GROMACS .gro file of C-alpha atoms in nm:
model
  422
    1UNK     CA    1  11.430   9.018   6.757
    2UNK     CA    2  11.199   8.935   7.025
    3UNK     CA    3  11.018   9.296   7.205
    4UNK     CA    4  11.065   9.318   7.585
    5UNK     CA    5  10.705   9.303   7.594
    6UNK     CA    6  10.641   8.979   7.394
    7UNK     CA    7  10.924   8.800   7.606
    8UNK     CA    8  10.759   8.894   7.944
    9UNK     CA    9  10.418   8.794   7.841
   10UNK     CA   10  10.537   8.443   7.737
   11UNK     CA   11  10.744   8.428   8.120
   12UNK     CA   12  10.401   8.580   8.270
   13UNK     CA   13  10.210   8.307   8.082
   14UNK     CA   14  10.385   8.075   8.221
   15UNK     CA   15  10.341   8.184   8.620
   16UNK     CA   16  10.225   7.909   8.841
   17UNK     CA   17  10.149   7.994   9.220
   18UNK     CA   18  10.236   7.699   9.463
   19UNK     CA   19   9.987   7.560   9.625
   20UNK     CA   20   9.855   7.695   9.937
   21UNK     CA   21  10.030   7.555  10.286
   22UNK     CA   22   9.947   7.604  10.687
   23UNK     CA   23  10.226   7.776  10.825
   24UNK     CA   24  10.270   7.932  11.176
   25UNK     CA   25  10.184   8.272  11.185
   26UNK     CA   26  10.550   8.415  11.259
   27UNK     CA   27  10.599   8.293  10.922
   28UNK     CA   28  10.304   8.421  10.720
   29UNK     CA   29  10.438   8.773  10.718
   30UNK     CA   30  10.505   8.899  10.401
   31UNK     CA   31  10.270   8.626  10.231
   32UNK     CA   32   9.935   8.610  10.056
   33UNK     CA   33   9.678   8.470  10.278
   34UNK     CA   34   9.437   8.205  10.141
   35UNK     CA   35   9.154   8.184  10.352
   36UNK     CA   36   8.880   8.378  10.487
   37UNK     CA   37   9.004   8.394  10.854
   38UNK     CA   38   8.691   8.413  11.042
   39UNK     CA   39   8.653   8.467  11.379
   40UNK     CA   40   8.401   8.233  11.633
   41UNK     CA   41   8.434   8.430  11.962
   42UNK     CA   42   8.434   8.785  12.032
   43UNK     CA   43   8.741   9.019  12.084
   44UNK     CA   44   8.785   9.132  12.346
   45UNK     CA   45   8.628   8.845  12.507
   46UNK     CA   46   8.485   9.035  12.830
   47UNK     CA   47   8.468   9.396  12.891
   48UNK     CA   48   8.787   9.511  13.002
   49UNK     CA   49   8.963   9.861  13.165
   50UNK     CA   50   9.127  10.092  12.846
   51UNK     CA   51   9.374  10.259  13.135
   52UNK     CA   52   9.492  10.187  13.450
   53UNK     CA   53   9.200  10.361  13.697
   54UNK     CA   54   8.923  10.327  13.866
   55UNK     CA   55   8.593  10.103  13.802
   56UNK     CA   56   8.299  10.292  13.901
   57UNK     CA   57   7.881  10.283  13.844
   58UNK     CA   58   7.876  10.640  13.635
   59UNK     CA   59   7.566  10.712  13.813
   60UNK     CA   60   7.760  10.737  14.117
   61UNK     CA   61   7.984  10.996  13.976
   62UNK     CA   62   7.756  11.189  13.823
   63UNK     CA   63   7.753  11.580  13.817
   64UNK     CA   64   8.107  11.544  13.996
   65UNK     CA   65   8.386  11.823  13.836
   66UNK     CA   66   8.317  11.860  13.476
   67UNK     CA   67   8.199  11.572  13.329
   68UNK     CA   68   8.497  11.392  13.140
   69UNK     CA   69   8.713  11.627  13.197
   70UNK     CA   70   8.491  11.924  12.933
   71UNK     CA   71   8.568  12.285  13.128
   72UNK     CA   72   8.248  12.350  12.900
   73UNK     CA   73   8.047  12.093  13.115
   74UNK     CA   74   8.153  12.252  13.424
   75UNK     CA   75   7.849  12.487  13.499
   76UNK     CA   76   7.682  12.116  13.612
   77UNK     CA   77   7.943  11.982  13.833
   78UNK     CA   78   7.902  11.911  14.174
   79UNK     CA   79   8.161  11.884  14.458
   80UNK     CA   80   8.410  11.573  14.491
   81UNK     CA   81   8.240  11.236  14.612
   82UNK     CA   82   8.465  10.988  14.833
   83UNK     CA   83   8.377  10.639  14.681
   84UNK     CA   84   8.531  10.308  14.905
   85UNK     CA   85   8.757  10.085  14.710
   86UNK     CA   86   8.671   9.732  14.748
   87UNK     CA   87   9.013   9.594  14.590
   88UNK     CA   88   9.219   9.576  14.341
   89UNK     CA   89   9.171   9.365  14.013
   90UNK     CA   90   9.492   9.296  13.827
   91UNK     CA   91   9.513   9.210  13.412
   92UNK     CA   92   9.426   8.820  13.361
   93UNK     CA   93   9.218   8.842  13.711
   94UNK     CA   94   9.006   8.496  13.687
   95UNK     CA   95   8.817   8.508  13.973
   96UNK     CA   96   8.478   8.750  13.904
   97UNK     CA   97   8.393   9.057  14.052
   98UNK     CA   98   8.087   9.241  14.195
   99UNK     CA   99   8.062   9.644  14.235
  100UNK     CA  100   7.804   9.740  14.508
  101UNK     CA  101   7.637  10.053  14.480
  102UNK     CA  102   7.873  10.383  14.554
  103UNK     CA  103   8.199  10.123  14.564
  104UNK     CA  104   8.472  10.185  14.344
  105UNK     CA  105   8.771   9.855  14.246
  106UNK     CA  106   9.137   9.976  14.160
  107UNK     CA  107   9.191   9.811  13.809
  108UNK     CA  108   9.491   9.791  13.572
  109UNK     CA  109   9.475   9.816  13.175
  110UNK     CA  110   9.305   9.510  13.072
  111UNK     CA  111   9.179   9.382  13.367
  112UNK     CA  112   8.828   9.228  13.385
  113UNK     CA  113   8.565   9.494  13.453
  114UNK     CA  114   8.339   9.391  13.816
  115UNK     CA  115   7.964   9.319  13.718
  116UNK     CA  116   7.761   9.647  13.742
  117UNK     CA  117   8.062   9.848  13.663
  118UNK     CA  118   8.017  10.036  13.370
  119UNK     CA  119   8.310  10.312  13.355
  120UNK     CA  120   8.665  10.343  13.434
  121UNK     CA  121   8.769  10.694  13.616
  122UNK     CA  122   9.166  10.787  13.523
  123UNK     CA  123   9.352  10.807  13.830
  124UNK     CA  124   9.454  11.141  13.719
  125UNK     CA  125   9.083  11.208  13.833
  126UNK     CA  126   9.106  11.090  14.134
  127UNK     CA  127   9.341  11.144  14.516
  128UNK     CA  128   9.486  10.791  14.420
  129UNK     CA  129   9.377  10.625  14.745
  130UNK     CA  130   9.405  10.264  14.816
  131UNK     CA  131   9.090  10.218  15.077
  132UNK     CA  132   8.886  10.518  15.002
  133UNK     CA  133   8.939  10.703  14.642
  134UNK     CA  134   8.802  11.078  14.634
  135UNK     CA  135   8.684  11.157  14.315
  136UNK     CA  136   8.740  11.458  14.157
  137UNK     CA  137   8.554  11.429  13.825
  138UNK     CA  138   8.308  11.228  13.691
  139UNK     CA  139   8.261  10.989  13.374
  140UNK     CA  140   8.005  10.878  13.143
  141UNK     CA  141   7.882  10.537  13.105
  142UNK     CA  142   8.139  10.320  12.872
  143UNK     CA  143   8.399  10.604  12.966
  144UNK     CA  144   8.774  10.386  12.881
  145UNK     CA  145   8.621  10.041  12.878
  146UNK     CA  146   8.642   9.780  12.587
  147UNK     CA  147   8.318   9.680  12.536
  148UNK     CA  148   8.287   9.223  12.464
  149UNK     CA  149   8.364   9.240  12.051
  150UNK     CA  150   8.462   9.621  12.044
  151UNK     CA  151   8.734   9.475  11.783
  152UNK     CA  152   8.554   9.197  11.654
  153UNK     CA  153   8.251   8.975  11.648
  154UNK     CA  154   8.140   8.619  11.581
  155UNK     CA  155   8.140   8.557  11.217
  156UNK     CA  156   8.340   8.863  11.137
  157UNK     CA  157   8.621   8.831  10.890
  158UNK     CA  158   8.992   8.873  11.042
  159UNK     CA  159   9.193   8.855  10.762
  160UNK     CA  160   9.064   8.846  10.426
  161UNK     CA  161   9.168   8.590  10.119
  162UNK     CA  162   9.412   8.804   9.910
  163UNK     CA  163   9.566   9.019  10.196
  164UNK     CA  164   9.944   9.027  10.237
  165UNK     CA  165   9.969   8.937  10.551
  166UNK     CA  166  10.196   9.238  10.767
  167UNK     CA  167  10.243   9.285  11.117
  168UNK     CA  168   9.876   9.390  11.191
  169UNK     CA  169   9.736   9.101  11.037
  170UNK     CA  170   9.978   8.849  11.242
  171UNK     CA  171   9.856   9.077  11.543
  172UNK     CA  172   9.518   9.031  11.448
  173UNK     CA  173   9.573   8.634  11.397
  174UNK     CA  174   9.729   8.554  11.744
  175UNK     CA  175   9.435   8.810  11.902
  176UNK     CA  176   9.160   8.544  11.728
  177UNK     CA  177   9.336   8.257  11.829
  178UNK     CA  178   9.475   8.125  11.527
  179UNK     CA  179   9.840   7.938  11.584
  180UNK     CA  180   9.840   7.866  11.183
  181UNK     CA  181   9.709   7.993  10.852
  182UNK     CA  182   9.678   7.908  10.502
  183UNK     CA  183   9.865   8.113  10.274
  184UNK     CA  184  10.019   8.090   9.916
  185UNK     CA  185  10.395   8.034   9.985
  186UNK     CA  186  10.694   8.162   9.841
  187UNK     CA  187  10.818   7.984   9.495
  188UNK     CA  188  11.123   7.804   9.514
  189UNK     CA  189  11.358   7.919   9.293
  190UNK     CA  190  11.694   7.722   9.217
  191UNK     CA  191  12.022   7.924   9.122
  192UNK     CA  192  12.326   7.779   8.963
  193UNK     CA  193  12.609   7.905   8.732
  194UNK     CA  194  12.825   7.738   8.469
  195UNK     CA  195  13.203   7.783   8.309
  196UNK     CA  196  13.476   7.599   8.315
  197UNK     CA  197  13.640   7.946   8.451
  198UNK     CA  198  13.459   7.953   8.790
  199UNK     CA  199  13.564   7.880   9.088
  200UNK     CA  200  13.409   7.965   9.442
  201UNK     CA  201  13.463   8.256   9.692
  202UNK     CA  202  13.612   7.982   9.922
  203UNK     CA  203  13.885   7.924   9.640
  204UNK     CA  204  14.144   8.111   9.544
  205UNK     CA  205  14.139   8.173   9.138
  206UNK     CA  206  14.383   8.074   8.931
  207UNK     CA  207  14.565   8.199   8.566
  208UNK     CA  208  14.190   8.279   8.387
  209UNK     CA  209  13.979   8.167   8.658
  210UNK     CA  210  13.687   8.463   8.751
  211UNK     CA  211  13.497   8.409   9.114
  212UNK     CA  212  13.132   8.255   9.045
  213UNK     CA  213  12.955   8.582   9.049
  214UNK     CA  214  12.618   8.490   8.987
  215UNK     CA  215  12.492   8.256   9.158
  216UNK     CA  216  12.519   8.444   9.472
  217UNK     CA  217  12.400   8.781   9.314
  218UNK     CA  218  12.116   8.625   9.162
  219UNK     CA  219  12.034   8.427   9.516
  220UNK     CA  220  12.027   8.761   9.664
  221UNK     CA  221  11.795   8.926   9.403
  222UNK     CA  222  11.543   8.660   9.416
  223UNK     CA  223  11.525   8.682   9.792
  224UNK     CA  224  11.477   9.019   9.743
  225UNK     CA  225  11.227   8.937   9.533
  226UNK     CA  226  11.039   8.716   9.744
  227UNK     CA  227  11.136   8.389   9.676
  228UNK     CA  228  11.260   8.124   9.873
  229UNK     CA  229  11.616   8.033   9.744
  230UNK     CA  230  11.845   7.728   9.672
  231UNK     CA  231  12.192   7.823   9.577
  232UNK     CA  232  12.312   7.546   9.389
  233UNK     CA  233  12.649   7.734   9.279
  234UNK     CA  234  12.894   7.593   9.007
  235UNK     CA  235  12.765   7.280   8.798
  236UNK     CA  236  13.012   7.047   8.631
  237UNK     CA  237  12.925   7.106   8.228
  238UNK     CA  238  12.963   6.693   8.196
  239UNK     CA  239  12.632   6.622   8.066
  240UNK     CA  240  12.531   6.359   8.259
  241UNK     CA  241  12.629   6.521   8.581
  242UNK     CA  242  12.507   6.863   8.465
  243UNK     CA  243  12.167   6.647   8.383
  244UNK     CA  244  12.126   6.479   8.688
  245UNK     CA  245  12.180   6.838   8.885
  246UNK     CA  246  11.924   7.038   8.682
  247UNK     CA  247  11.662   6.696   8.691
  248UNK     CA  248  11.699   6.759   9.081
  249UNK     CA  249  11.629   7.119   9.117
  250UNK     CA  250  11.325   7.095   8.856
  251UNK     CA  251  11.215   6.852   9.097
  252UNK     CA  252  11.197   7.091   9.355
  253UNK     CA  253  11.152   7.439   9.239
  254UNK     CA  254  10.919   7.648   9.080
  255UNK     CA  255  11.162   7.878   8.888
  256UNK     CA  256  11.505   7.761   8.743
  257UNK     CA  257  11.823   8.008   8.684
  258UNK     CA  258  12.088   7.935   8.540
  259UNK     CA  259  12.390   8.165   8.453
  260UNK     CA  260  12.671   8.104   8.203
  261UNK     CA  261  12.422   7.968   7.960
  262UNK     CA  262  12.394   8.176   7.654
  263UNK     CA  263  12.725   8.174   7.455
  264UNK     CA  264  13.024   7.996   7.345
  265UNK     CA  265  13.079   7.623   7.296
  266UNK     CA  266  13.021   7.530   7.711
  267UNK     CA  267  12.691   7.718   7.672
  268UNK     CA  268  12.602   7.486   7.295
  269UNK     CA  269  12.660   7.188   7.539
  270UNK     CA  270  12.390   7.274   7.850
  271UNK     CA  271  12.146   7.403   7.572
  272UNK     CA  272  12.162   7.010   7.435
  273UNK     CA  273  12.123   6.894   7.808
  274UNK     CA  274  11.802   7.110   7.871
  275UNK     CA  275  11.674   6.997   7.494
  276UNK     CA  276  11.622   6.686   7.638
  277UNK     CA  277  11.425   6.803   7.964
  278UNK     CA  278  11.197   7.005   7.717
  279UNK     CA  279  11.148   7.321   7.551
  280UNK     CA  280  11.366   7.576   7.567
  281UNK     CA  281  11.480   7.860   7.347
  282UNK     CA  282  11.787   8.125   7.336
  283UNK     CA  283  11.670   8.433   7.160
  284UNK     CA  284  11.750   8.820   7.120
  285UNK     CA  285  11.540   9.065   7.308
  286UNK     CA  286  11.509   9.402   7.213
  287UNK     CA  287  11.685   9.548   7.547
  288UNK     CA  288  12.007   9.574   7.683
  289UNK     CA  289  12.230   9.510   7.829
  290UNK     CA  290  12.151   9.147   7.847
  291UNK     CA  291  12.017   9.091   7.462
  292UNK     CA  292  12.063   8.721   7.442
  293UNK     CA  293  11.859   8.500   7.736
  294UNK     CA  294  11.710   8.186   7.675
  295UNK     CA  295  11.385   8.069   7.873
  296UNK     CA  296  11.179   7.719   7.783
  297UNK     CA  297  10.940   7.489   8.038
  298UNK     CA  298  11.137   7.142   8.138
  299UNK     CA  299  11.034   6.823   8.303
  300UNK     CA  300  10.715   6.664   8.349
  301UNK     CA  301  10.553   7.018   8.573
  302UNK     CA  302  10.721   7.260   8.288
  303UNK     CA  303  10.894   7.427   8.502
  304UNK     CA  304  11.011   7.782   8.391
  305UNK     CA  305  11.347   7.802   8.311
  306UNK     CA  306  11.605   8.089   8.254
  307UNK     CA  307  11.951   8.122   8.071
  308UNK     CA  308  12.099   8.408   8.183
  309UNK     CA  309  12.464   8.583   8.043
  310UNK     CA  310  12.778   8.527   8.192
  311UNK     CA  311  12.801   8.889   8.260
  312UNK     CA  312  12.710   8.979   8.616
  313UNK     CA  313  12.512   9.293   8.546
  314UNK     CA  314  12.351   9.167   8.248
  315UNK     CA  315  12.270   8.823   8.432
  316UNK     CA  316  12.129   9.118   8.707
  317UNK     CA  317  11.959   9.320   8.477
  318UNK     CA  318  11.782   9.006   8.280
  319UNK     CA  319  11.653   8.873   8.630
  320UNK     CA  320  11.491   9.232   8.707
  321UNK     CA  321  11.346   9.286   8.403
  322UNK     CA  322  11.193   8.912   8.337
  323UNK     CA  323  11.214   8.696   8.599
  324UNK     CA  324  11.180   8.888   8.958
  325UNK     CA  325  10.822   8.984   8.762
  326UNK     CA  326  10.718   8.633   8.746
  327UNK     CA  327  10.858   8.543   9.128
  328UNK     CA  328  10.596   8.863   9.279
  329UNK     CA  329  10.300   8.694   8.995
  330UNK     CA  330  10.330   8.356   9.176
  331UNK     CA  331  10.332   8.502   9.536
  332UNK     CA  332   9.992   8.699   9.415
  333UNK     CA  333  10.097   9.018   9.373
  334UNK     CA  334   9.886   9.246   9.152
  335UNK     CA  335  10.138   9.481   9.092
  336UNK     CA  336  10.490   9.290   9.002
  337UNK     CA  337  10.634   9.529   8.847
  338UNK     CA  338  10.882   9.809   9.002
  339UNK     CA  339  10.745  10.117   9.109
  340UNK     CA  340  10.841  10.391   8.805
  341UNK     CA  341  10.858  10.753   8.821
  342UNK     CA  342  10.900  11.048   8.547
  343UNK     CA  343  11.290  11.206   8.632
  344UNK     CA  344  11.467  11.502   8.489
  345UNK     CA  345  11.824  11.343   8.376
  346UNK     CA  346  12.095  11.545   8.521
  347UNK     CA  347  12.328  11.434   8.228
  348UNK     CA  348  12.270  11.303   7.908
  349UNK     CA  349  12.216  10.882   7.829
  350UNK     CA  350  12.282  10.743   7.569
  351UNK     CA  351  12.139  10.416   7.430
  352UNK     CA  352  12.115  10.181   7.166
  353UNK     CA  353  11.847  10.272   6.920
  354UNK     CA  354  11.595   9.925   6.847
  355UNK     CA  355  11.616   9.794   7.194
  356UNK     CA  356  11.501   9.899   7.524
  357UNK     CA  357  11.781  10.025   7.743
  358UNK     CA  358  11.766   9.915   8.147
  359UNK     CA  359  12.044  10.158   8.270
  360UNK     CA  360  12.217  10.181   8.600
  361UNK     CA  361  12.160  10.507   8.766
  362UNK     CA  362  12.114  10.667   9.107
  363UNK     CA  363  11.787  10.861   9.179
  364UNK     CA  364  11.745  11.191   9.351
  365UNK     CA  365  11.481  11.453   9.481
  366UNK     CA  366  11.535  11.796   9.440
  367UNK     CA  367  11.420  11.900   9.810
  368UNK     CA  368  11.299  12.296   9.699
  369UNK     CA  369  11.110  12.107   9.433
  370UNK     CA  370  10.986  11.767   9.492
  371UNK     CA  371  11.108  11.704   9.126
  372UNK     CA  372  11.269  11.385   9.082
  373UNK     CA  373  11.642  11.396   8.898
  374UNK     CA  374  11.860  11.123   8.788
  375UNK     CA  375  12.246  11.037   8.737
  376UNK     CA  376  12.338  10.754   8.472
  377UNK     CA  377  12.635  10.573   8.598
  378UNK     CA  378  12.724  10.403   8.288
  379UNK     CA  379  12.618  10.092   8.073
  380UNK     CA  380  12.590  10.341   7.784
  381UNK     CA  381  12.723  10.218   7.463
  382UNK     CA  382  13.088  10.246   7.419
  383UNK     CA  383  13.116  10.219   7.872
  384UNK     CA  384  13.207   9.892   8.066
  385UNK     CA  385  12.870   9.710   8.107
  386UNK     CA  386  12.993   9.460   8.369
  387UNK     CA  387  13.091   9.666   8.604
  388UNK     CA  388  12.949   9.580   8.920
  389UNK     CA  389  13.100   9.828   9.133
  390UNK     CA  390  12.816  10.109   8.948
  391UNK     CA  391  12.580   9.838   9.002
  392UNK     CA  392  12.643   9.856   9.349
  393UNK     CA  393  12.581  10.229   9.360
  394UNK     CA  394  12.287  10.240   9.199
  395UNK     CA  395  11.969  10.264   9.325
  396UNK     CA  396  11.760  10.288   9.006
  397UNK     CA  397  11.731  10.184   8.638
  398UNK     CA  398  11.678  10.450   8.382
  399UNK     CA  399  11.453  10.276   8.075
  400UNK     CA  400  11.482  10.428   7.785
  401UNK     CA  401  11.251  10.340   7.504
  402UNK     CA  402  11.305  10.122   7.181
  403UNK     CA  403  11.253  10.413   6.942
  404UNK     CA  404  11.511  10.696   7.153
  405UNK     CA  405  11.912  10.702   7.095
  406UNK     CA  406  11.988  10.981   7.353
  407UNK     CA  407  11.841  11.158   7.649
  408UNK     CA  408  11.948  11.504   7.651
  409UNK     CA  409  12.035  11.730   7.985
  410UNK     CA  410  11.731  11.839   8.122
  411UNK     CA  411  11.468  11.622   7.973
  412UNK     CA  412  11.257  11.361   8.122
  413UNK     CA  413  11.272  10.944   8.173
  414UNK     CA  414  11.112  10.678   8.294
  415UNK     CA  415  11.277  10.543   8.630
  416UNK     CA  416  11.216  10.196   8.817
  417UNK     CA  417  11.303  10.199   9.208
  418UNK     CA  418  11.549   9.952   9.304
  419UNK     CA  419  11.521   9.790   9.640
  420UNK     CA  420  11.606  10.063   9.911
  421UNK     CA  421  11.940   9.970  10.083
  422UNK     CA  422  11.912   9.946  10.453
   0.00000   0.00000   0.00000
């Protein structure tokens, strides 16, 4: 028997990162950039007002009120100055301006600044007027103005190769100018199930036929997991059918799942189908549930390749613990494994001695404490391990180690976050 550890360094081994592709930048969030994004003009581009205001020489302002608004400056200030306004200047104003001497221009946020301005008064400093503005107190020089590549320079580096790409970068990208940008893409990851006892949601089942499950459980985890999804549903088990369908979706994915795969005589039959596409191998792993998986390379890019139970939480459960790992290596991740945290177990777990138990459970904070505690909600030996419903309800997975049996009330375990649910 196989260790957890051995199996998912021979998936991680085999982790291949698409190559990189332009896309538009509302749809790089969420993915690894791949360039050095450097900038070739200035942001801003031109000085520019911070608030809505006033653009004034400082000099002509000077020793008026306290300066910027300090009481401590106050012992300096003079009495208010009447300045005339010689218009109004509006955000995307084209045509330049000029500021004479003791001459003040109404701006908005973001409008050009006139030549010689070199200061912005709030109009909380001022009587508001239209033709003549009285000002109440002064401002230094560069008082709320963006200075020509405040932000950025010429040759400065936007966004660098390796960054996850989030809302500020995309923000950053449309303020340089770029309409597309290289990043590493999501893998594709095909998803089917197989059984002669399946049938679809759409269908209504009949005497010993089960809804397919899996294929839209495990679709939803790998989304979840970043990757970008084909659904292929139920596959016919006729071999040269169920051939043609899996030669297809190597063809076009990076990642191949499918469910159904690991025992009885309908399982024996896809094994011989995928021995002829390459290697593959159906082994025990020291964990459960979900002991028996298979995973091999096929076709001519050895694509990885996953047999997963029949079971719906152990099909769930095998995808978390092996394959969403290798989904976050090929999007670049340097972390692809859940976030884990020490818990206090609020009852005891049980679990099966020689493997590594991934156990459904929800996780809580004691509020007076900080302390993290944790409910198992089954999947212990001797409990229904395809329930789905406790799936549903949990928000963690309590591992226990190889070596440990039982977790007694009150002691402490290693917990992996699930995705948060909305």
């Amino acid at each position: 028997m196989r260790s957890v550890e051995e199996q998912q360094s021979r998936v991680a081994a085999a982790a291949v990162a698409p190559r990189p592709i332009h896309v538009a930048i509302a749809e790089a969030q969420g993915l690894m950039c791949a360039e050095e994004v450097v900038t070739e003009a200035p942001m801003p581009g031109f000085d520019q007002a911070a608030i809505d205001g006033y653009a004034v020489r400082s000099v002509d302002v000077l020793g008026v009120g306290s300066i910027g608004g300090d009481p401590e400056e106050a012992d300096s200030a003079g009495g208010p100055v009447s300045l005339p306004v010689m218009g109004f200047i509006e955000a995307g104003a084209r045509t330049p301006s000029r500021l004479q001497p003791r001459q003040a221009a109404r701006v908005q946020t973001g409008a050009p600044m006139p030549t010689l301005a070199d200061a912005v008064l709030p109009l909380r400093w001022t009587d508001g007027g239209d033709t003549r503005v009285q000002v109440l107190r002064g401002v230094r020089s560069g008082a709320y103005v963006r200075r020509t590549g405040d932000d950025v320079q010429p040759g400065d580096v936007a966004v660098r190769a390796g960054t996850i790409i989030g809302a500020a970068q995309v923000g950053l990208l449309a303020a340089v100018g770029r309409e597309r940008v290289l990043v590493h893409p999501r893998p594709r990851l095909s998803v089917m199930s197989v059984g002669g006892e399946l049938v679809d949601v759409a269908r209504t089942p009949g005497n010993g036929q089960v809804y397919d499950v899996n294929s839209y459980a495990l679709a939803a985890a790998g989304r979840d997991a970043g990757a970008e999804v084909t659904r292929v549903g139920i596959v016919d088990s006729d071999p040269q059918k169920l051939r043609e369908v899996i030669e297809g979706q190597l063809a076009r994915s990076e990642i191949v799942v499918i469910a159904g795969a690991v025992g009885g005589a309908a399982a024996e039959s896809v094994r011989a189908v995928l021995g002829e596409l390459g290697e593959m191998e159906v082994s025990r792993i020291a964990m459960h549930p979900g002991s028996v998986q298979g995973f091999g390379q096929l076709g001519d890019e050895r694509v990885p390749t996953f047999l997963l139970p029949a079971n719906p939480v152990s099909a769930l459960v095998v995808f978390e613990v092996m394959i969403r790992p290798l989904i976050r290596l090929s999007l670049g991740k340097r972390q692809p494994m859940r976030r884990m945290v020490r818990a206090r177990a609020l009852s005891p777990i049980t679990s099966v001695a020689g493997r590594t138990g991934y156990l459904r459970g929800q996780l809580m904070r004691d509020k007076d404490t900080d302390e993290y505690l944790v409910q198992a909600l089954g999947g212990t030996p001797g409990e229904s391990s395809h329930l789905l419903a406790t799936l549903a309800e949990a928000n963690c997975l309590v591992v226990v180690p190889d070596e440990v049996d039982q977790i007694r009330t009150g002691e402490s375990v290693d917990v992996a976050f699930l995705a948060q649910r909305g």
